[in-house]
Amino acid sequence: MIEPQRRRYSSDEAARLNELFGDAQRWGDRLRPFLFTNLATAVTGFTGSTEVDLPVTCTYDFEIASVKYMHSLEGGEIPIVALFSGTLLAESPAQGSPAQDPRAQGISVSPVSWSEEASFRLLVAVWREMMDLYFPDTAWLRLQRELLDALQHQKVQRALRTG
């Protein structure tokens, strides 16, 4: 989730964020966490602690609120909170078996509490660098089909190549 209420905004950023949150004077009521993305992963067995790479798919589709939000920011940080849910599986002694027999193992199943979360701050510069890497000097824009067809027709008529 993106937590827009956890940062300050310049007047230029506030003007660009009007489409998402309305007039800045009403932001006290309107700045609420909103979805950045959903991820799913499975972590293999480990003892103690472990680190896991969690790939986050990002888009530059301006129909998505998180993209409009991040694109509107001049710099600084994007406050994000990761909310966890899932199931933990762990080895445990099997019920009714002698504790001395290490082969007598069972599996315990526990839910991950909905209250588990981790906050972090993504640098706007890092997000922009990623967008520039995958979408250099471009951005996605939704057009009406009629306009897209007319642009395609002009491209073909003028023998323009996509570059």
XYZ file of C-alpha atoms in Angstrom:
163
model
C 0.000 0.000 0.000
C 1.099 3.576 -0.624
C 0.528 5.821 2.392
C 0.211 9.315 0.881
C -0.641 10.914 4.237
C 2.905 10.152 5.466
C 4.746 12.804 3.429
C 4.609 16.509 2.616
C 3.885 17.898 -0.842
C 5.011 20.994 -2.705
C 2.339 23.212 -4.237
C 3.250 21.877 -7.713
C 2.878 18.270 -6.506
C -0.447 19.138 -4.854
C -1.716 20.586 -8.151
C -0.721 17.403 -10.022
C -2.316 15.209 -7.337
C -5.671 16.995 -7.609
C -6.995 14.285 -9.950
C -6.362 11.608 -7.299
C -7.191 13.417 -4.068
C -9.107 16.560 -5.004
C -8.396 20.020 -3.611
C -5.465 20.022 -1.150
C -7.637 21.802 1.439
C -9.670 18.567 1.773
C -6.699 16.207 1.957
C -7.236 15.675 5.688
C -10.274 13.599 4.705
C -9.015 12.201 1.405
C -5.408 11.064 1.853
C -5.807 7.389 2.647
C -3.594 4.383 1.885
C -4.223 2.870 -1.527
C -3.047 -0.185 -3.429
C 0.410 -0.213 -4.975
C 0.479 -3.905 -5.888
C -0.298 -7.441 -4.725
C 2.466 -10.024 -4.577
C 2.563 -13.714 -3.844
C 5.602 -15.824 -3.060
C 6.587 -19.068 -1.399
C 9.658 -19.186 0.826
C 11.579 -22.436 1.042
C 12.436 -23.979 4.392
C 15.019 -22.321 6.621
C 16.258 -22.315 10.196
C 16.640 -19.062 12.118
C 16.152 -16.210 9.665
C 16.347 -15.757 5.917
C 16.200 -13.065 3.236
C 13.953 -13.326 0.206
C 13.999 -11.293 -2.999
C 10.481 -10.184 -3.781
C 10.121 -9.007 -7.390
C 7.661 -6.133 -7.718
C 6.054 -5.730 -11.124
C 5.738 -2.053 -12.029
C 3.927 -0.384 -14.886
C 3.797 3.069 -16.441
C 0.061 2.791 -17.186
C -1.539 6.090 -16.199
C -4.901 4.419 -15.619
C -3.445 3.071 -12.363
C -3.591 5.359 -9.320
C -0.157 4.399 -7.977
C 1.458 5.402 -11.293
C -0.370 8.752 -11.358
C 0.733 9.318 -7.771
C 4.409 8.468 -8.272
C 4.624 10.385 -11.545
C 3.244 13.489 -9.783
C 6.052 13.595 -7.225
C 9.094 15.804 -7.803
C 11.424 14.010 -5.428
C 11.764 12.721 -1.915
C 10.319 9.419 -0.818
C 7.210 7.347 -1.431
C 5.893 5.952 1.876
C 4.943 2.303 1.427
C 3.681 -0.314 3.855
C 3.833 -4.023 3.050
C 0.961 -5.957 4.599
C 1.586 -9.659 5.071
C -0.766 -12.611 5.126
C -0.344 -16.283 4.487
C 0.416 -19.564 6.172
C 3.501 -20.816 8.004
C 4.372 -24.485 7.861
C 6.879 -25.809 10.402
C 8.184 -29.176 11.452
C 6.958 -30.307 14.824
C 7.019 -33.570 16.778
C 4.206 -35.821 15.676
C 1.512 -36.279 18.301
C 1.616 -39.534 20.222
C 5.166 -40.429 19.141
C 8.247 -40.730 21.339
C 10.123 -37.417 21.516
C 13.436 -39.296 21.224
C 12.701 -40.495 17.683
C 13.850 -37.684 15.323
C 11.983 -39.361 12.447
C 8.689 -38.830 14.257
C 8.007 -35.397 12.796
C 4.760 -33.720 11.875
C 3.895 -30.337 10.401
C 2.314 -27.483 12.275
C 0.273 -24.924 10.361
C -0.103 -21.333 11.561
C -1.641 -18.289 9.886
C 0.414 -15.117 9.419
C -1.335 -12.447 11.452
C -3.074 -9.678 9.476
C -1.292 -7.209 11.760
C 2.143 -8.144 10.339
C 3.532 -5.300 8.237
C 6.755 -3.553 7.255
C 7.072 0.120 6.348
C 9.704 1.511 4.032
C 10.336 4.518 1.847
C 11.010 4.181 -1.873
C 13.036 7.038 -3.308
C 11.152 8.817 -6.099
C 14.492 8.997 -7.957
C 14.732 5.175 -7.929
C 11.209 4.837 -9.334
C 11.971 7.412 -12.061
C 15.241 5.660 -12.920
C 13.377 2.380 -13.340
C 10.712 3.972 -15.552
C 13.454 5.611 -17.649
C 15.184 2.242 -18.005
C 12.093 0.397 -19.238
C 10.201 3.264 -20.879
C 12.926 5.678 -22.078
C 11.492 9.046 -23.116
C 7.996 7.517 -23.313
C 4.876 6.955 -21.251
C 1.706 4.927 -21.733
C -1.335 6.896 -22.766
C -4.870 5.643 -23.312
C -6.452 6.848 -26.542
C -9.862 6.375 -28.074
C -9.741 3.693 -30.778
C -10.753 6.177 -33.470
C -7.745 8.382 -32.667
C -5.409 5.378 -32.436
C -6.638 4.155 -35.835
C -6.080 7.622 -37.342
C -2.538 7.766 -35.926
C -1.813 4.283 -37.248
C -3.161 5.289 -40.670
C -0.888 8.368 -40.748
C 2.072 6.255 -39.719
C 1.464 3.805 -42.548
C 0.771 6.581 -45.118
C 4.033 8.333 -44.247
C 6.032 5.091 -43.949
C 7.082 5.962 -40.393
C 8.778 3.283 -38.357
C 8.361 2.890 -34.605
C 11.673 3.792 -33.072
